[in-house]
mmCIF file of C-alpha atoms in Angstrom:
data_model
loop_
_atom_site.group_PDB
_atom_site.id
_atom_site.type_symbol
_atom_site.label_atom_id
_atom_site.label_comp_id
_atom_site.label_asym_id
_atom_site.label_seq_id
_atom_site.Cartn_x
_atom_site.Cartn_y
_atom_site.Cartn_z
ATOM 1 C CA MET L 956 -17.196 45.041 72.607
ATOM 2 C CA GLY L 957 -16.390 41.412 71.916
ATOM 3 C CA ASP L 958 -19.823 40.733 70.446
ATOM 4 C CA LYS L 959 -19.600 43.854 68.300
ATOM 5 C CA LEU L 960 -16.208 42.841 66.899
ATOM 6 C CA HIS L 961 -17.489 39.330 66.245
ATOM 7 C CA ASN L 962 -20.457 40.728 64.313
ATOM 8 C CA ILE L 963 -18.185 42.975 62.241
ATOM 9 C CA VAL L 964 -15.908 40.072 61.329
ATOM 10 C CA ARG L 965 -18.902 37.880 60.537
ATOM 11 C CA ALA L 966 -20.425 40.578 58.344
ATOM 12 C CA LEU L 967 -17.135 41.047 56.487
ATOM 13 C CA TRP L 968 -16.845 37.307 55.927
ATOM 14 C CA ILE L 969 -20.406 37.146 54.563
ATOM 15 C CA TYR L 970 -19.627 40.082 52.290
ATOM 16 C CA LEU L 971 -16.523 38.424 50.892
ATOM 17 C CA VAL L 972 -18.321 35.137 50.318
ATOM 18 C CA CYS L 973 -21.346 36.737 48.686
ATOM 19 C CA TRP L 974 -19.419 39.150 46.513
ATOM 20 C CA HIS L 975 -16.338 36.994 45.788
ATOM 21 C CA GLN L 976 -15.675 36.932 42.068
ATOM 22 C CA VAL L 977 -13.288 35.085 39.800
ATOM 23 C CA LEU L 978 -12.223 37.287 36.914
ATOM 24 C CA SER L 979 -10.349 36.153 33.839
ATOM 25 C CA PHE L 980 -7.316 37.631 32.133
ATOM 26 C CA ASP L 981 -5.533 36.881 28.884
ATOM 27 C CA VAL L 982 -2.730 34.350 28.687
ATOM 28 C CA THR L 983 -0.565 34.065 25.583
ATOM 29 C CA LYS L 984 1.190 30.860 24.621
ATOM 30 C CA SER L 985 4.267 29.762 22.715
ATOM 31 C CA GLY L 986 6.064 26.514 22.018
ATOM 32 C CA GLN L 987 6.560 23.791 19.424
ATOM 33 C CA THR L 988 3.457 21.602 19.260
ATOM 34 C CA TYR L 989 4.346 19.429 16.210
ATOM 35 C CA VAL L 990 7.161 17.313 17.569
ATOM 36 C CA GLN L 991 9.024 14.147 16.585
ATOM 37 C CA ALA L 992 8.268 11.135 18.753
ATOM 38 C CA GLY L 993 11.008 10.582 21.314
ATOM 39 C CA SER L 994 12.139 14.212 21.378
ATOM 40 C CA GLN L 995 11.143 17.080 23.676
ATOM 41 C CA THR L 996 9.306 20.399 23.660
ATOM 42 C CA THR L 997 8.804 23.377 25.977
ATOM 43 C CA LEU L 998 5.388 24.983 26.325
ATOM 44 C CA THR L 999 5.149 28.499 27.775
ATOM 45 C CA CYS L 1000 2.266 30.635 29.047
ATOM 46 C CA GLN L 1001 2.731 34.388 29.571
ATOM 47 C CA TRP L 1002 0.457 36.964 31.176
ATOM 48 C CA THR L 1003 0.273 40.497 32.529
ATOM 49 C CA PRO L 1004 -0.913 40.231 36.132
ATOM 50 C CA PRO L 1005 -3.659 42.587 37.328
ATOM 51 C CA ALA L 1006 -2.265 45.463 39.388
ATOM 52 C CA GLY L 1007 -1.547 44.665 43.010
ATOM 53 C CA LEU L 1008 -2.073 40.936 42.702
ATOM 54 C CA VAL L 1009 0.426 38.159 43.253
ATOM 55 C CA LEU L 1010 0.723 34.704 41.776
ATOM 56 C CA LEU L 1011 -1.192 32.210 43.890
ATOM 57 C CA ARG L 1012 -1.093 28.966 41.932
ATOM 58 C CA VAL L 1013 -0.136 27.412 38.616
ATOM 59 C CA LYS L 1014 -1.525 24.167 37.255
ATOM 60 C CA TRP L 1015 -0.610 22.277 34.104
ATOM 61 C CA ARG L 1016 -2.874 19.600 32.681
ATOM 62 C CA GLN L 1017 -2.630 16.850 30.111
ATOM 63 C CA GLY L 1018 -6.202 16.607 28.913
ATOM 64 C CA SER L 1019 -8.273 16.826 32.080
ATOM 65 C CA THR L 1020 -5.536 15.344 34.290
ATOM 66 C CA VAL L 1021 -3.388 17.669 36.418
ATOM 67 C CA ILE L 1022 0.264 16.761 35.881
ATOM 68 C CA VAL L 1023 1.999 19.455 37.982
ATOM 69 C CA THR L 1024 0.980 22.149 40.477
ATOM 70 C CA ALA L 1025 2.886 24.978 42.176
ATOM 71 C CA ILE L 1026 1.395 27.049 45.037
ATOM 72 C CA ILE L 1027 2.388 30.098 47.062
ATOM 73 C CA PRO L 1028 4.635 30.677 49.022
ATOM 74 C CA SER L 1029 7.443 28.392 47.828
ATOM 75 C CA TYR L 1030 5.969 27.380 44.451
ATOM 76 C CA THR L 1031 7.680 24.020 44.830
ATOM 77 C CA PRO L 1032 6.458 21.823 41.955
ATOM 78 C CA LEU L 1033 4.144 18.978 42.925
ATOM 79 C CA TYR L 1034 4.289 16.345 40.192
ATOM 80 C CA HIS L 1035 1.163 14.231 40.209
ATOM 81 C CA ASP L 1036 1.236 10.482 39.676
ATOM 82 C CA THR L 1037 0.751 10.291 35.919
ATOM 83 C CA SER L 1038 2.408 8.481 33.013
ATOM 84 C CA ILE L 1039 4.431 11.612 32.239
ATOM 85 C CA LYS L 1040 5.488 12.332 35.841
ATOM 86 C CA ASP L 1041 9.180 11.546 35.298
ATOM 87 C CA ARG L 1042 9.304 13.342 31.952
ATOM 88 C CA VAL L 1043 7.887 16.755 32.820
ATOM 89 C CA ALA L 1044 9.760 19.678 34.419
ATOM 90 C CA LEU L 1045 8.168 22.926 35.602
ATOM 91 C CA GLY L 1046 10.132 26.142 35.242
ATOM 92 C CA THR L 1047 11.009 28.207 38.342
ATOM 93 C CA LEU L 1048 8.214 30.445 39.715
ATOM 94 C CA THR L 1049 8.050 33.376 42.144
ATOM 95 C CA SER L 1050 5.251 35.658 43.361
ATOM 96 C CA THR L 1051 6.113 38.150 40.599
ATOM 97 C CA SER L 1052 6.396 35.659 37.744
ATOM 98 C CA THR L 1053 4.656 36.602 34.517
ATOM 99 C CA SER L 1054 5.227 33.302 32.729
ATOM 100 C CA THR L 1055 5.227 29.585 33.368
ATOM 101 C CA SER L 1056 6.654 26.794 31.274
ATOM 102 C CA ILE L 1057 6.907 23.037 31.225
ATOM 103 C CA THR L 1058 9.410 20.915 29.362
ATOM 104 C CA LEU L 1059 8.195 17.517 28.166
ATOM 105 C CA THR L 1060 10.932 15.015 27.325
ATOM 106 C CA GLY L 1061 10.966 11.584 25.669
ATOM 107 C CA LEU L 1062 7.574 12.227 24.124
ATOM 108 C CA GLN L 1063 5.776 8.939 23.642
ATOM 109 C CA CYS L 1064 3.450 8.089 20.812
ATOM 110 C CA PRO L 1065 0.526 7.846 21.045
ATOM 111 C CA GLY L 1066 0.183 8.379 24.813
ATOM 112 C CA ASP L 1067 1.605 11.922 24.934
ATOM 113 C CA ILE L 1068 -0.508 13.180 22.025
ATOM 114 C CA ALA L 1069 -2.967 15.380 23.892
ATOM 115 C CA GLU L 1070 -4.167 18.851 24.735
ATOM 116 C CA TYR L 1071 -1.926 20.484 27.357
ATOM 117 C CA SER L 1072 -3.148 23.523 29.254
ATOM 118 C CA CYS L 1073 -1.912 25.987 31.841
ATOM 119 C CA GLU L 1074 -4.093 27.540 34.525
ATOM 120 C CA VAL L 1075 -2.769 30.643 36.280
ATOM 121 C CA LEU L 1076 -4.450 31.992 39.436
ATOM 122 C CA THR L 1077 -3.584 35.370 40.969
ATOM 123 C CA THR L 1078 -5.299 36.588 44.075
ATOM 124 C CA SER L 1079 -6.124 39.199 46.707
ATOM 125 C CA ILE L 1080 -9.777 39.850 47.597
ATOM 126 C CA VAL L 1081 -10.777 39.067 44.011
ATOM 127 C CA ASP L 1082 -9.273 36.069 42.226
ATOM 128 C CA ASP L 1083 -8.143 36.345 38.645
ATOM 129 C CA ILE L 1084 -7.609 33.310 36.471
ATOM 130 C CA GLY L 1085 -6.102 32.818 33.042
ATOM 131 C CA THR L 1086 -5.780 29.732 30.873
ATOM 132 C CA ALA L 1087 -4.275 28.646 27.568
ATOM 133 C CA SER L 1088 -4.110 25.313 25.792
ATOM 134 C CA PHE L 1089 -1.776 23.572 23.360
ATOM 135 C CA ASN L 1090 -2.629 20.675 21.034
ATOM 136 C CA VAL L 1091 0.554 18.603 20.920
ATOM 137 C CA SER L 1092 0.859 16.192 17.983
ATOM 138 C CA LEU L 1093 3.731 13.846 17.201
ATOM 139 C CA PHE L 1094 5.276 12.724 13.923
ATOM 140 C CA ASP L 1095 7.857 10.102 13.018
ATOM 141 C CA PHE L 1096 10.149 9.642 10.024
ATOM 142 C CA LEU L 1097 9.839 6.958 7.369
ATOM 143 C CA GLY L 1098 11.625 3.637 7.785
ATOM 144 C CA TYR L 1099 13.914 1.974 5.221
ATOM 145 C CA ASN L 1100 12.418 -1.520 5.062
ATOM 146 C CA ILE L 1101 10.680 -1.644 1.662
ATOM 147 C CA THR L 1102 10.335 -4.893 -0.310
ATOM 148 C CA ILE L 1103 8.733 -5.720 -3.665
ATOM 149 C CA THR L 1104 7.506 -9.162 -4.739
ATOM 150 C CA SER L 1105 5.738 -10.396 -7.863
ATOM 151 C CA SER L 1106 2.738 -12.651 -8.354
ATOM 152 C CA PRO L 1107 3.153 -15.012 -10.040
ATOM 153 C CA SER L 1108 6.840 -15.367 -9.214
ATOM 154 C CA GLN L 1109 7.567 -16.165 -12.870
ATOM 155 C CA ILE L 1110 6.107 -13.404 -15.021
ATOM 156 C CA GLN L 1111 4.991 -14.300 -18.534
ATOM 157 C CA ALA L 1112 4.870 -11.853 -21.396
ATOM 158 C CA ASP L 1113 1.398 -10.559 -22.311
ATOM 159 C CA GLN L 1114 -0.134 -11.996 -19.128
ATOM 160 C CA ASN L 1115 -1.434 -10.032 -16.157
ATOM 161 C CA ALA L 1116 0.754 -9.962 -13.047
ATOM 162 C CA PHE L 1117 0.988 -8.018 -9.794
ATOM 163 C CA LEU L 1118 3.846 -6.282 -8.035
ATOM 164 C CA THR L 1119 3.347 -5.906 -4.267
ATOM 165 C CA CYS L 1120 5.263 -3.243 -2.368
ATOM 166 C CA THR L 1121 5.411 -3.734 1.410
ATOM 167 C CA ALA L 1122 6.744 -1.038 3.733
ATOM 168 C CA SER L 1123 6.883 -1.827 7.449
ATOM 169 C CA ASN L 1124 7.121 1.830 8.523
ATOM 170 C CA ILE L 1125 5.691 4.643 6.415
ATOM 171 C CA GLY L 1126 5.961 7.129 9.260
ATOM 172 C CA ARG L 1127 3.428 9.265 11.081
ATOM 173 C CA PRO L 1128 1.330 10.668 9.508
ATOM 174 C CA PRO L 1129 1.373 7.782 7.001
ATOM 175 C CA GLY L 1130 3.367 8.484 3.857
ATOM 176 C CA VAL L 1131 2.129 8.183 0.284
ATOM 177 C CA MET L 1132 3.253 5.207 -1.810
ATOM 178 C CA LYS L 1133 4.058 5.792 -5.499
ATOM 179 C CA TRP L 1134 5.145 3.582 -8.385
ATOM 180 C CA TYR L 1135 7.640 4.307 -11.159
ATOM 181 C CA LYS L 1136 8.509 2.390 -14.312
ATOM 182 C CA ALA L 1137 12.116 3.372 -14.977
ATOM 183 C CA ASP L 1138 11.897 7.111 -14.237
ATOM 184 C CA GLN L 1139 8.265 7.552 -15.291
ATOM 185 C CA GLU L 1140 5.651 7.804 -12.536
ATOM 186 C CA ILE L 1141 2.683 5.443 -12.819
ATOM 187 C CA THR L 1142 -0.544 7.199 -11.896
ATOM 188 C CA THR L 1143 -3.140 4.446 -12.290
ATOM 189 C CA GLY L 1144 -3.528 0.713 -11.767
ATOM 190 C CA PHE L 1145 -2.466 0.381 -8.141
ATOM 191 C CA THR L 1146 -3.946 0.460 -4.657
ATOM 192 C CA GLN L 1147 -2.608 1.425 -1.230
ATOM 193 C CA GLN L 1148 -3.648 0.183 2.203
ATOM 194 C CA THR L 1149 -2.297 1.531 5.497
ATOM 195 C CA ASN L 1150 -2.556 0.128 9.013
ATOM 196 C CA ILE L 1151 -1.171 1.283 12.324
ATOM 197 C CA ASN L 1152 1.757 -0.695 13.713
ATOM 198 C CA SER L 1153 1.838 -2.455 17.067
ATOM 199 C CA ASP L 1154 3.673 0.560 18.548
ATOM 200 C CA GLY L 1155 0.410 2.492 18.194
ATOM 201 C CA CYS L 1156 2.297 5.304 16.489
ATOM 202 C CA THR L 1157 3.757 4.555 13.054
ATOM 203 C CA TYR L 1158 1.972 3.018 10.078
ATOM 204 C CA ASN L 1159 2.759 0.258 7.609
ATOM 205 C CA GLY L 1160 1.674 0.243 4.009
ATOM 206 C CA VAL L 1161 1.004 -2.169 1.162
ATOM 207 C CA SER L 1162 0.592 -1.101 -2.449
ATOM 208 C CA ILE L 1163 -0.293 -3.505 -5.276
ATOM 209 C CA LEU L 1164 0.408 -2.622 -8.917
ATOM 210 C CA SER L 1165 -1.256 -4.468 -11.790
ATOM 211 C CA ILE L 1166 0.894 -4.899 -14.909
ATOM 212 C CA THR L 1167 0.723 -6.706 -18.262
ATOM 213 C CA PRO L 1168 4.335 -6.782 -19.434
ATOM 214 C CA THR L 1169 5.578 -7.527 -22.913
ATOM 215 C CA SER L 1170 8.888 -9.068 -23.956
ATOM 216 C CA LEU L 1171 10.261 -5.525 -24.245
ATOM 217 C CA ASP L 1172 9.788 -5.087 -20.478
ATOM 218 C CA ASP L 1173 12.303 -7.793 -19.632
ATOM 219 C CA GLY L 1174 14.972 -6.154 -17.462
ATOM 220 C CA VAL L 1175 12.961 -2.985 -16.854
ATOM 221 C CA MET L 1176 13.270 -1.491 -13.355
ATOM 222 C CA PHE L 1177 10.149 -0.750 -11.271
ATOM 223 C CA ASN L 1178 10.469 1.498 -8.206
ATOM 224 C CA CYS L 1179 8.109 1.730 -5.244
ATOM 225 C CA ALA L 1180 8.668 5.014 -3.387
ATOM 226 C CA VAL L 1181 7.190 6.183 -0.101
ATOM 227 C CA GLU L 1182 6.886 9.971 0.093
ATOM 228 C CA PRO L 1183 6.635 11.612 3.546
ATOM 229 C CA ASN L 1184 3.252 13.141 4.271
ATOM 230 C CA SER L 1185 4.544 15.963 6.457
ATOM 231 C CA THR L 1186 6.393 19.234 6.011
ATOM 232 C CA VAL L 1187 9.114 18.401 8.511
ATOM 233 C CA ILE L 1188 12.690 19.154 7.468
ATOM 234 C CA GLY L 1189 14.860 16.050 7.581
ATOM 235 C CA ASP L 1190 12.343 13.478 6.402
ATOM 236 C CA SER L 1191 12.923 12.088 2.920
ATOM 237 C CA SER L 1192 11.424 9.571 0.525
ATOM 238 C CA LYS L 1193 12.477 5.920 0.682
ATOM 239 C CA GLN L 1194 12.224 3.398 -2.148
ATOM 240 C CA GLY L 1195 12.532 -0.211 -3.162
ATOM 241 C CA ARG L 1196 13.481 -1.557 -6.605
ATOM 242 C CA TYR L 1197 12.403 -4.548 -8.622
ATOM 243 C CA THR L 1198 13.803 -5.674 -11.978
ATOM 244 C CA LEU L 1199 11.340 -7.557 -14.199
ATOM 245 C CA ASP L 1200 12.331 -11.014 -15.392
ATOM 246 C CA VAL L 1201 9.804 -11.585 -18.172
ATOM 247 C CA ARG L 1202 9.517 -15.029 -19.723
ATOM 248 C CA TYR L 1203 8.623 -15.035 -23.385
ATOM 249 C CA PRO L 1204 8.849 -17.621 -26.230
ATOM 250 C CA VAL L 1205 11.938 -17.432 -28.429
ATOM 251 C CA PRO L 1206 11.242 -17.768 -32.193
ATOM 252 C CA GLU L 1207 12.475 -20.951 -33.771
ATOM 253 C CA VAL L 1208 15.903 -20.692 -35.352
ATOM 254 C CA PRO L 1209 15.538 -20.698 -39.162
ATOM 255 C CA THR L 1210 17.321 -23.316 -41.227
ATOM 256 C CA VAL L 1211 18.286 -23.197 -44.891
ATOM 257 C CA THR L 1212 18.516 -26.364 -46.958
ATOM 258 C CA SER L 1213 20.130 -26.592 -50.379
ATOM 259 C CA SER L 1214 21.616 -29.253 -52.571
ATOM 260 C CA THR L 1215 24.947 -28.675 -50.914
ATOM 261 C CA GLY L 1216 23.781 -28.978 -47.308
ATOM 262 C CA THR L 1217 21.788 -27.529 -44.414
ATOM 263 C CA TRP L 1218 22.728 -24.437 -42.368
ATOM 264 C CA THR L 1219 21.374 -23.078 -39.137
ATOM 265 C CA VAL L 1220 21.138 -19.310 -39.053
ATOM 266 C CA ASP L 1221 21.368 -17.331 -35.815
ATOM 267 C CA GLN L 1222 18.522 -14.908 -35.172
ATOM 268 C CA GLY L 1223 19.532 -11.434 -36.331
ATOM 269 C CA ALA L 1224 22.451 -12.660 -38.423
ATOM 270 C CA THR L 1225 22.894 -11.824 -42.103
ATOM 271 C CA PHE L 1226 22.724 -14.714 -44.544
ATOM 272 C CA THR L 1227 23.384 -14.425 -48.284
ATOM 273 C CA LEU L 1228 22.108 -16.866 -50.880
ATOM 274 C CA ASN L 1229 23.889 -17.052 -54.206
ATOM 275 C CA PHE L 1230 21.984 -18.443 -57.121
#
């Protein structure tokens, strides 16, 4: 009898091993994936469990790295030793849960920019698995530090000169730098270069405008504006201003000489000669 029971158990074990399958089911996802650096977001996966099955395990990954796991029966979160360990929280789970969520706080740029994914495993004789992924990207607002300098420092009328606009933080993604003369946008004659800052997140920008001013441009205001390159509510353009100080030769003051004396006439004044 003992040998017969042993053979039955062994046959059943072989059957389960040979015919064990892992089936997939659909998982839907929700959550904000375009997030400001330093803020937080909650990512949620939802599913309809196959009939008669219970939740066995949930895993969340950042890229290919598992950041948190919860397993039957207690579903106590196990936070793995990762850079985000102290900034991730797994929502409560039970055997009948139909959703799982994580909240990521203090999102760091660029380290937390990644694909996050959930893996849901339900089980009885046949395992069922469902997955979903989120591409989390971070943005940052523009800074206020915009300066404009001229080269040469003393601008001469009718001679070529350059205005250089330097912005230490043009946000993420990098903003667009524009030039204005008074209120009129300048569409040609300038360049823009962008580089990533030492924080690995935001960008800086330099734009150089070529000008050939005349004496009429003395005192004219030039603006360098940085426009945000995102659709996020709350970000706004920033600008710096520069007033031209154009050096130009002053015409010689005319003099009038007659038999009665010599007069100096101010430029623009009216002078009457009587004969």
